[in-house]
Structures are given as structure tokens and as C-alpha cells.
């Protein structure tokens, strides 16, 4: 199965920046990954999508709340997706989860990383 490992979370003051990384295991990962993205979940709130990038074409999607501040990118050769976060706000505080949408044996599945904490102080 797909293993996703996030890193780069931490504590930062408002206005600061962080870069999250998510590395996927598997030598054949690039053969079946469709897209990767980032979700976040704040205390007491539901998990929400932050950004997503198609693996082959590189088309991106951003939540309105992060447009202009966050940038998602990927390195196909390294099976890694990044989330560059700038101009961070306290409302960005959440556990950030990496997600991969894969197509295996003709079916589509979704996999999740363990999450990394991002805390933005005011």
C-alpha cells in the first residue's frame, strides 16, 4: 500500500512562512498516482482541502482561503509534493495531512499521511 510521510510543520509567528513536504513510498508510485494534495483539520472543525495538484499535467487547485499565499508543487521523480506557505495567519493553525489519489487495478483510492502540526501564533 501507499505510504505518505509529511514533514516541515512547526510553530511560526503570523506573517511567517513554512514549507511542508510529503514523500510517497513505492518505486511504481508514479505509474498510478493521479493527484496529490494537502488537507488540514483545525480543532473542532472538519477536515478541509487546502490544495491539490494533478500528477502528470500539474494543474492546481487552491482553497479560496489560501489563494495567493500557498503554493503547491511536486517532484515526480522524487514522488514528493510540497506546500509552500507564506503570510501565515492564526487561522491557518491545523494539522496538515498529505493525500494521494491513486488508480490501482482499475479502481480509484485515496491514501493519507499521518499529519503534521502547523501552529501560527498571533
mmCIF file of N, CA and C in Angstrom:
data_model
loop_
_atom_site.group_PDB
_atom_site.id
_atom_site.type_symbol
_atom_site.label_atom_id
_atom_site.label_comp_id
_atom_site.label_asym_id
_atom_site.label_seq_id
_atom_site.Cartn_x
_atom_site.Cartn_y
_atom_site.Cartn_z
ATOM 1 N N UNK A 1 0.825 -1.170 0.000
ATOM 2 C CA UNK A 1 0.000 0.000 0.000
ATOM 3 C C UNK A 1 0.881 1.249 0.000
ATOM 4 N N UNK A 2 0.254 2.376 -0.300
ATOM 5 C CA UNK A 2 0.963 3.640 -0.372
ATOM 6 C C UNK A 2 1.246 4.156 1.024
ATOM 7 N N UNK A 3 2.479 4.610 1.230
ATOM 8 C CA UNK A 3 2.875 5.232 2.481
ATOM 9 C C UNK A 3 3.250 6.684 2.213
ATOM 10 N N UNK A 4 2.644 7.596 2.960
ATOM 11 C CA UNK A 4 2.895 9.019 2.821
ATOM 12 C C UNK A 4 3.461 9.553 4.122
ATOM 13 N N UNK A 5 4.560 10.285 4.043
ATOM 14 C CA UNK A 5 5.218 10.826 5.220
ATOM 15 C C UNK A 5 5.371 12.325 5.057
ATOM 16 N N UNK A 6 4.726 13.087 5.954
ATOM 17 C CA UNK A 6 4.813 14.541 5.925
ATOM 18 C C UNK A 6 5.929 15.031 6.838
ATOM 19 N N UNK A 7 6.420 16.211 6.522
ATOM 20 C CA UNK A 7 7.404 16.869 7.362
ATOM 21 C C UNK A 7 7.339 18.369 7.110
ATOM 22 N N UNK A 8 7.934 19.132 8.003
ATOM 23 C CA UNK A 8 8.042 20.565 7.812
ATOM 24 C C UNK A 8 7.134 21.411 8.675
ATOM 25 N N UNK A 9 6.258 20.787 9.433
ATOM 26 C CA UNK A 9 5.383 21.546 10.297
ATOM 27 C C UNK A 9 6.141 22.141 11.463
ATOM 28 N N UNK A 10 5.482 23.051 12.160
ATOM 29 C CA UNK A 10 6.109 23.675 13.305
ATOM 30 C C UNK A 10 5.341 24.884 13.775
ATOM 31 N N UNK A 11 5.999 25.652 14.616
ATOM 32 C CA UNK A 11 5.428 26.865 15.188
ATOM 33 C C UNK A 11 6.033 28.075 14.505
ATOM 34 N N UNK A 12 5.179 28.977 14.070
ATOM 35 C CA UNK A 12 5.638 30.172 13.374
ATOM 36 C C UNK A 12 4.741 31.340 13.745
ATOM 37 N N UNK A 13 5.301 32.526 13.744
ATOM 38 C CA UNK A 13 4.515 33.719 14.019
ATOM 39 C C UNK A 13 3.718 34.141 12.793
ATOM 40 N N UNK A 14 2.637 34.852 13.035
ATOM 41 C CA UNK A 14 1.831 35.356 11.934
ATOM 42 C C UNK A 14 2.688 36.160 10.968
ATOM 43 N N UNK A 15 2.466 35.930 9.680
ATOM 44 C CA UNK A 15 3.254 36.576 8.650
ATOM 45 C C UNK A 15 4.450 35.775 8.199
ATOM 46 N N UNK A 16 4.763 34.721 8.922
ATOM 47 C CA UNK A 16 5.899 33.890 8.594
ATOM 48 C C UNK A 16 5.587 32.863 7.532
ATOM 49 N N UNK A 17 6.570 31.997 7.278
ATOM 50 C CA UNK A 17 6.457 31.004 6.221
ATOM 51 C C UNK A 17 6.893 29.636 6.705
ATOM 52 N N UNK A 18 6.334 28.617 6.090
ATOM 53 C CA UNK A 18 6.724 27.237 6.308
ATOM 54 C C UNK A 18 6.589 26.486 4.996
ATOM 55 N N UNK A 19 7.382 25.443 4.841
ATOM 56 C CA UNK A 19 7.259 24.563 3.694
ATOM 57 C C UNK A 19 7.045 23.142 4.164
ATOM 58 N N UNK A 20 5.930 22.571 3.754
ATOM 59 C CA UNK A 20 5.620 21.196 4.070
ATOM 60 C C UNK A 20 6.041 20.287 2.925
ATOM 61 N N UNK A 21 6.490 19.097 3.277
ATOM 62 C CA UNK A 21 6.867 18.108 2.289
ATOM 63 C C UNK A 21 6.125 16.813 2.564
ATOM 64 N N UNK A 22 5.833 16.093 1.520
ATOM 65 C CA UNK A 22 5.193 14.790 1.639
ATOM 66 C C UNK A 22 5.830 13.855 0.632
ATOM 67 N N UNK A 23 6.473 12.825 1.140
ATOM 68 C CA UNK A 23 7.135 11.849 0.295
ATOM 69 C C UNK A 23 6.344 10.550 0.276
ATOM 70 N N UNK A 24 6.121 10.032 -0.901
ATOM 71 C CA UNK A 24 5.392 8.782 -1.074
ATOM 72 C C UNK A 24 6.361 7.649 -1.337
ATOM 73 N N UNK A 25 6.098 6.518 -0.733
ATOM 74 C CA UNK A 25 6.925 5.344 -0.938
ATOM 75 C C UNK A 25 6.435 4.550 -2.141
ATOM 76 N N UNK A 26 7.295 3.658 -2.603
ATOM 77 C CA UNK A 26 6.928 2.799 -3.712
ATOM 78 C C UNK A 26 7.606 3.187 -5.009
ATOM 79 N N UNK A 27 8.341 2.260 -5.579
ATOM 80 C CA UNK A 27 9.059 2.537 -6.820
ATOM 81 C C UNK A 27 8.129 2.724 -8.007
ATOM 82 N N UNK A 28 6.929 2.180 -7.918
ATOM 83 C CA UNK A 28 5.970 2.290 -9.007
ATOM 84 C C UNK A 28 4.882 3.321 -8.736
ATOM 85 N N UNK A 29 5.084 4.157 -7.736
ATOM 86 C CA UNK A 29 4.076 5.135 -7.346
ATOM 87 C C UNK A 29 3.653 6.012 -8.520
ATOM 88 N N UNK A 30 4.616 6.468 -9.303
ATOM 89 C CA UNK A 30 4.326 7.367 -10.412
ATOM 90 C C UNK A 30 3.479 6.717 -11.497
ATOM 91 N N UNK A 31 3.402 5.403 -11.496
ATOM 92 C CA UNK A 31 2.623 4.702 -12.504
ATOM 93 C C UNK A 31 1.127 4.785 -12.258
ATOM 94 N N UNK A 32 0.735 5.033 -11.019
ATOM 95 C CA UNK A 32 -0.687 5.013 -10.725
ATOM 96 C C UNK A 32 -1.211 6.213 -9.947
ATOM 97 N N UNK A 33 -0.346 7.125 -9.517
ATOM 98 C CA UNK A 33 -0.829 8.302 -8.807
ATOM 99 C C UNK A 33 -1.532 9.242 -9.782
ATOM 100 N N UNK A 34 -2.669 9.729 -9.391
ATOM 101 C CA UNK A 34 -3.455 10.643 -10.204
ATOM 102 C C UNK A 34 -3.261 12.095 -9.763
ATOM 103 N N UNK A 35 -3.242 12.302 -8.456
ATOM 104 C CA UNK A 35 -3.090 13.634 -7.905
ATOM 105 C C UNK A 35 -2.645 13.524 -6.459
ATOM 106 N N UNK A 36 -2.031 14.575 -5.977
ATOM 107 C CA UNK A 36 -1.694 14.669 -4.568
ATOM 108 C C UNK A 36 -2.143 16.025 -4.053
ATOM 109 N N UNK A 37 -2.411 16.076 -2.776
ATOM 110 C CA UNK A 37 -2.890 17.318 -2.221
ATOM 111 C C UNK A 37 -2.659 17.420 -0.736
ATOM 112 N N UNK A 38 -3.068 18.545 -0.226
ATOM 113 C CA UNK A 38 -2.969 18.831 1.198
ATOM 114 C C UNK A 38 -4.334 19.184 1.761
ATOM 115 N N UNK A 39 -4.641 18.593 2.887
ATOM 116 C CA UNK A 39 -5.830 18.909 3.655
ATOM 117 C C UNK A 39 -5.397 19.383 5.027
ATOM 118 N N UNK A 40 -6.297 20.023 5.729
ATOM 119 C CA UNK A 40 -5.999 20.426 7.091
ATOM 120 C C UNK A 40 -7.233 20.287 7.958
ATOM 121 N N UNK A 41 -6.991 20.106 9.235
ATOM 122 C CA UNK A 41 -8.072 19.973 10.190
ATOM 123 C C UNK A 41 -7.706 20.727 11.461
ATOM 124 N N UNK A 42 -8.487 21.746 11.761
ATOM 125 C CA UNK A 42 -8.312 22.518 12.976
ATOM 126 C C UNK A 42 -9.153 21.904 14.080
ATOM 127 N N UNK A 43 -8.798 22.156 15.339
ATOM 128 C CA UNK A 43 -9.576 21.603 16.447
ATOM 129 C C UNK A 43 -11.048 21.974 16.353
ATOM 130 N N UNK A 44 -11.902 20.977 16.465
ATOM 131 C CA UNK A 44 -13.330 21.203 16.425
ATOM 132 C C UNK A 44 -13.913 21.417 15.046
ATOM 133 N N UNK A 45 -13.096 21.317 14.014
ATOM 134 C CA UNK A 45 -13.567 21.528 12.656
ATOM 135 C C UNK A 45 -13.344 20.288 11.808
ATOM 136 N N UNK A 46 -14.074 20.225 10.708
ATOM 137 C CA UNK A 46 -13.912 19.128 9.779
ATOM 138 C C UNK A 46 -12.674 19.327 8.919
ATOM 139 N N UNK A 47 -12.162 18.225 8.407
ATOM 140 C CA UNK A 47 -11.026 18.291 7.510
ATOM 141 C C UNK A 47 -11.436 18.983 6.211
ATOM 142 N N UNK A 48 -10.596 19.899 5.738
ATOM 143 C CA UNK A 48 -10.891 20.642 4.536
ATOM 144 C C UNK A 48 -9.714 20.590 3.579
ATOM 145 N N UNK A 49 -10.022 20.679 2.304
ATOM 146 C CA UNK A 49 -8.968 20.680 1.309
ATOM 147 C C UNK A 49 -8.278 22.034 1.293
ATOM 148 N N UNK A 50 -6.964 22.005 1.147
ATOM 149 C CA UNK A 50 -6.155 23.206 1.049
ATOM 150 C C UNK A 50 -5.683 23.422 -0.375
ATOM 151 N N UNK A 51 -5.103 22.399 -0.966
ATOM 152 C CA UNK A 51 -4.579 22.497 -2.321
ATOM 153 C C UNK A 51 -4.428 21.107 -2.904
ATOM 154 N N UNK A 52 -4.463 21.038 -4.216
ATOM 155 C CA UNK A 52 -4.288 19.768 -4.906
ATOM 156 C C UNK A 52 -3.569 20.020 -6.216
ATOM 157 N N UNK A 53 -2.784 19.043 -6.640
ATOM 158 C CA UNK A 53 -2.070 19.145 -7.900
ATOM 159 C C UNK A 53 -2.170 17.829 -8.647
ATOM 160 N N UNK A 54 -2.515 17.905 -9.926
ATOM 161 C CA UNK A 54 -2.515 16.718 -10.760
ATOM 162 C C UNK A 54 -1.084 16.273 -11.004
ATOM 163 N N UNK A 55 -0.874 14.957 -11.021
ATOM 164 C CA UNK A 55 0.493 14.469 -11.048
ATOM 165 C C UNK A 55 1.160 14.620 -12.402
ATOM 166 N N UNK A 56 0.429 14.411 -13.464
ATOM 167 C CA UNK A 56 1.028 14.468 -14.789
ATOM 168 C C UNK A 56 1.022 15.872 -15.380
ATOM 169 N N UNK A 57 -0.128 16.499 -15.426
ATOM 170 C CA UNK A 57 -0.245 17.806 -16.045
ATOM 171 C C UNK A 57 0.141 18.975 -15.159
ATOM 172 N N UNK A 58 0.081 18.779 -13.842
ATOM 173 C CA UNK A 58 0.462 19.832 -12.927
ATOM 174 C C UNK A 58 -0.606 20.875 -12.654
ATOM 175 N N UNK A 59 -1.825 20.640 -13.100
ATOM 176 C CA UNK A 59 -2.909 21.571 -12.799
ATOM 177 C C UNK A 59 -3.139 21.628 -11.298
ATOM 178 N N UNK A 60 -3.427 22.808 -10.800
ATOM 179 C CA UNK A 60 -3.553 23.010 -9.362
ATOM 180 C C UNK A 60 -4.920 23.544 -8.976
ATOM 181 N N UNK A 61 -5.256 23.293 -7.732
ATOM 182 C CA UNK A 61 -6.457 23.828 -7.122
ATOM 183 C C UNK A 61 -6.089 24.358 -5.749
ATOM 184 N N UNK A 62 -6.671 25.498 -5.385
ATOM 185 C CA UNK A 62 -6.452 26.074 -4.070
ATOM 186 C C UNK A 62 -7.773 26.473 -3.447
ATOM 187 N N UNK A 63 -7.872 26.266 -2.161
ATOM 188 C CA UNK A 63 -8.996 26.805 -1.430
ATOM 189 C C UNK A 63 -8.922 28.325 -1.454
ATOM 190 N N UNK A 64 -10.072 28.965 -1.472
ATOM 191 C CA UNK A 64 -10.099 30.420 -1.532
ATOM 192 C C UNK A 64 -9.329 31.059 -0.377
ATOM 193 N N UNK A 65 -9.338 30.421 0.762
ATOM 194 C CA UNK A 65 -8.715 30.987 1.942
ATOM 195 C C UNK A 65 -7.192 31.053 1.859
ATOM 196 N N UNK A 66 -6.598 30.297 0.931
ATOM 197 C CA UNK A 66 -5.141 30.265 0.845
ATOM 198 C C UNK A 66 -4.608 30.764 -0.486
ATOM 199 N N UNK A 67 -5.476 31.114 -1.406
ATOM 200 C CA UNK A 67 -5.031 31.603 -2.705
ATOM 201 C C UNK A 67 -4.151 32.838 -2.550
ATOM 202 N N UNK A 68 -3.047 32.834 -3.266
ATOM 203 C CA UNK A 68 -2.113 33.939 -3.200
ATOM 204 C C UNK A 68 -1.104 33.830 -2.085
ATOM 205 N N UNK A 69 -1.321 32.903 -1.162
ATOM 206 C CA UNK A 69 -0.410 32.733 -0.033
ATOM 207 C C UNK A 69 0.300 31.380 -0.050
ATOM 208 N N UNK A 70 -0.396 30.350 -0.505
ATOM 209 C CA UNK A 70 0.163 28.995 -0.536
ATOM 210 C C UNK A 70 0.452 28.586 -1.971
ATOM 211 N N UNK A 71 1.477 27.783 -2.149
ATOM 212 C CA UNK A 71 1.820 27.244 -3.451
ATOM 213 C C UNK A 71 2.102 25.756 -3.327
ATOM 214 N N UNK A 72 1.399 24.957 -4.112
ATOM 215 C CA UNK A 72 1.634 23.528 -4.125
ATOM 216 C C UNK A 72 2.484 23.186 -5.340
ATOM 217 N N UNK A 73 3.397 22.267 -5.165
ATOM 218 C CA UNK A 73 4.251 21.827 -6.252
ATOM 219 C C UNK A 73 4.597 20.366 -6.051
ATOM 220 N N UNK A 74 5.155 19.754 -7.072
ATOM 221 C CA UNK A 74 5.525 18.359 -6.952
ATOM 222 C C UNK A 74 6.795 18.071 -7.719
ATOM 223 N N UNK A 75 7.474 17.024 -7.284
ATOM 224 C CA UNK A 75 8.641 16.498 -7.962
ATOM 225 C C UNK A 75 8.313 15.056 -8.311
ATOM 226 N N UNK A 76 7.980 14.825 -9.560
ATOM 227 C CA UNK A 76 7.548 13.497 -9.979
ATOM 228 C C UNK A 76 8.632 12.441 -9.758
ATOM 229 N N UNK A 77 9.883 12.812 -10.006
ATOM 230 C CA UNK A 77 10.974 11.855 -9.867
ATOM 231 C C UNK A 77 11.190 11.441 -8.422
ATOM 232 N N UNK A 78 10.901 12.338 -7.495
ATOM 233 C CA UNK A 78 11.098 12.055 -6.080
ATOM 234 C C UNK A 78 9.824 11.621 -5.370
ATOM 235 N N UNK A 79 8.722 11.529 -6.118
ATOM 236 C CA UNK A 79 7.436 11.151 -5.527
ATOM 237 C C UNK A 79 7.100 12.027 -4.326
ATOM 238 N N UNK A 80 7.302 13.312 -4.485
ATOM 239 C CA UNK A 80 7.161 14.243 -3.382
ATOM 240 C C UNK A 80 6.308 15.437 -3.787
ATOM 241 N N UNK A 81 5.449 15.842 -2.879
ATOM 242 C CA UNK A 81 4.648 17.040 -3.068
ATOM 243 C C UNK A 81 4.991 18.021 -1.960
ATOM 244 N N UNK A 82 4.963 19.303 -2.290
ATOM 245 C CA UNK A 82 5.326 20.351 -1.350
ATOM 246 C C UNK A 82 4.178 21.342 -1.212
ATOM 247 N N UNK A 83 4.143 21.983 -0.073
ATOM 248 C CA UNK A 83 3.228 23.087 0.142
ATOM 249 C C UNK A 83 4.012 24.229 0.760
ATOM 250 N N UNK A 84 4.272 25.248 -0.042
ATOM 251 C CA UNK A 84 4.943 26.442 0.439
ATOM 252 C C UNK A 84 3.892 27.400 0.982
ATOM 253 N N UNK A 85 3.983 27.708 2.248
ATOM 254 C CA UNK A 85 3.012 28.551 2.910
ATOM 255 C C UNK A 85 3.686 29.851 3.330
ATOM 256 N N UNK A 86 3.124 30.960 2.909
ATOM 257 C CA UNK A 86 3.634 32.265 3.274
ATOM 258 C C UNK A 86 2.496 33.121 3.812
ATOM 259 N N UNK A 87 2.879 34.240 4.413
ATOM 260 C CA UNK A 87 1.891 35.143 5.014
ATOM 261 C C UNK A 87 0.912 34.377 5.891
ATOM 262 N N UNK A 88 1.452 33.519 6.720
ATOM 263 C CA UNK A 88 0.616 32.654 7.543
ATOM 264 C C UNK A 88 -0.199 33.456 8.545
ATOM 265 N N UNK A 89 -1.396 32.966 8.775
ATOM 266 C CA UNK A 89 -2.337 33.585 9.686
ATOM 267 C C UNK A 89 -2.681 32.614 10.803
ATOM 268 N N UNK A 90 -3.111 33.125 11.949
ATOM 269 C CA UNK A 90 -3.508 32.216 13.033
ATOM 270 C C UNK A 90 -4.572 31.212 12.604
ATOM 271 N N UNK A 91 -5.454 31.594 11.705
ATOM 272 C CA UNK A 91 -6.487 30.682 11.248
ATOM 273 C C UNK A 91 -5.951 29.550 10.380
ATOM 274 N N UNK A 92 -4.681 29.612 10.008
ATOM 275 C CA UNK A 92 -4.048 28.508 9.298
ATOM 276 C C UNK A 92 -3.621 27.393 10.243
ATOM 277 N N UNK A 93 -3.704 27.629 11.532
ATOM 278 C CA UNK A 93 -3.317 26.626 12.511
ATOM 279 C C UNK A 93 -4.179 25.381 12.364
ATOM 280 N N UNK A 94 -3.530 24.250 12.177
ATOM 281 C CA UNK A 94 -4.237 22.996 11.968
ATOM 282 C C UNK A 94 -3.222 21.874 11.833
ATOM 283 N N UNK A 95 -3.727 20.661 11.838
ATOM 284 C CA UNK A 95 -2.929 19.523 11.428
ATOM 285 C C UNK A 95 -3.083 19.378 9.925
ATOM 286 N N UNK A 96 -1.978 19.362 9.230
ATOM 287 C CA UNK A 96 -1.989 19.271 7.779
ATOM 288 C C UNK A 96 -1.697 17.842 7.356
ATOM 289 N N UNK A 97 -2.546 17.322 6.489
ATOM 290 C CA UNK A 97 -2.450 15.951 6.027
ATOM 291 C C UNK A 97 -2.161 15.900 4.535
ATOM 292 N N UNK A 98 -1.235 15.068 4.170
ATOM 293 C CA UNK A 98 -0.960 14.797 2.771
ATOM 294 C C UNK A 98 -1.926 13.741 2.258
ATOM 295 N N UNK A 99 -2.356 13.903 1.037
ATOM 296 C CA UNK A 99 -3.295 12.974 0.420
ATOM 297 C C UNK A 99 -2.817 12.593 -0.966
ATOM 298 N N UNK A 100 -3.036 11.347 -1.316
ATOM 299 C CA UNK A 100 -2.726 10.871 -2.657
ATOM 300 C C UNK A 100 -3.921 10.130 -3.217
ATOM 301 N N UNK A 101 -4.298 10.479 -4.411
ATOM 302 C CA UNK A 101 -5.352 9.781 -5.139
ATOM 303 C C UNK A 101 -4.674 8.883 -6.153
ATOM 304 N N UNK A 102 -4.943 7.600 -6.063
ATOM 305 C CA UNK A 102 -4.265 6.631 -6.912
ATOM 306 C C UNK A 102 -5.281 5.790 -7.657
ATOM 307 N N UNK A 103 -4.852 5.270 -8.792
ATOM 308 C CA UNK A 103 -5.659 4.356 -9.571
ATOM 309 C C UNK A 103 -4.924 3.033 -9.634
ATOM 310 N N UNK A 104 -5.511 2.024 -9.033
ATOM 311 C CA UNK A 104 -4.882 0.722 -8.928
ATOM 312 C C UNK A 104 -5.883 -0.353 -9.336
ATOM 313 N N UNK A 105 -5.479 -1.199 -10.249
ATOM 314 C CA UNK A 105 -6.323 -2.288 -10.745
ATOM 315 C C UNK A 105 -7.672 -1.776 -11.231
ATOM 316 N N UNK A 106 -7.649 -0.612 -11.847
ATOM 317 C CA UNK A 106 -8.856 -0.059 -12.426
ATOM 318 C C UNK A 106 -9.754 0.689 -11.468
ATOM 319 N N UNK A 107 -9.401 0.742 -10.194
ATOM 320 C CA UNK A 107 -10.208 1.447 -9.215
ATOM 321 C C UNK A 107 -9.419 2.596 -8.612
ATOM 322 N N UNK A 108 -10.138 3.587 -8.111
ATOM 323 C CA UNK A 108 -9.526 4.775 -7.537
ATOM 324 C C UNK A 108 -9.584 4.706 -6.020
ATOM 325 N N UNK A 109 -8.466 5.015 -5.387
ATOM 326 C CA UNK A 109 -8.404 5.028 -3.943
ATOM 327 C C UNK A 109 -7.712 6.275 -3.433
ATOM 328 N N UNK A 110 -7.877 6.530 -2.152
ATOM 329 C CA UNK A 110 -7.296 7.701 -1.516
ATOM 330 C C UNK A 110 -6.498 7.268 -0.294
ATOM 331 N N UNK A 111 -5.289 7.829 -0.147
ATOM 332 C CA UNK A 111 -4.421 7.496 0.966
ATOM 333 C C UNK A 111 -4.002 8.756 1.690
ATOM 334 N N UNK A 112 -3.683 8.604 2.977
ATOM 335 C CA UNK A 112 -3.391 9.742 3.834
ATOM 336 C C UNK A 112 -2.094 9.559 4.597
ATOM 337 N N UNK A 113 -1.409 10.662 4.807
ATOM 338 C CA UNK A 113 -0.269 10.675 5.689
ATOM 339 C C UNK A 113 -0.707 10.797 7.129
ATOM 340 N N UNK A 114 0.261 10.815 8.035
ATOM 341 C CA UNK A 114 -0.046 10.839 9.461
ATOM 342 C C UNK A 114 -0.397 12.224 9.975
ATOM 343 N N UNK A 115 -0.071 13.251 9.220
ATOM 344 C CA UNK A 115 -0.352 14.618 9.607
ATOM 345 C C UNK A 115 0.833 15.292 10.258
ATOM 346 N N UNK A 116 0.943 16.588 10.047
ATOM 347 C CA UNK A 116 1.977 17.392 10.679
ATOM 348 C C UNK A 116 1.350 18.680 11.199
ATOM 349 N N UNK A 117 1.700 19.044 12.415
ATOM 350 C CA UNK A 117 1.081 20.187 13.074
ATOM 351 C C UNK A 117 1.697 21.493 12.593
ATOM 352 N N UNK A 118 0.838 22.429 12.237
ATOM 353 C CA UNK A 118 1.239 23.793 11.924
ATOM 354 C C UNK A 118 0.525 24.718 12.892
ATOM 355 N N UNK A 119 1.291 25.476 13.642
ATOM 356 C CA UNK A 119 0.728 26.408 14.605
ATOM 357 C C UNK A 119 1.229 27.808 14.297
ATOM 358 N N UNK A 120 0.301 28.724 14.105
ATOM 359 C CA UNK A 120 0.630 30.111 13.788
ATOM 360 C C UNK A 120 0.192 30.982 14.947
ATOM 361 N N UNK A 121 1.128 31.640 15.567
ATOM 362 C CA UNK A 121 0.835 32.489 16.709
ATOM 363 C C UNK A 121 0.574 33.917 16.249
ATOM 364 N N UNK A 122 -0.254 34.615 16.995
ATOM 365 C CA UNK A 122 -0.599 35.987 16.659
ATOM 366 C C UNK A 122 0.326 36.970 17.346
#
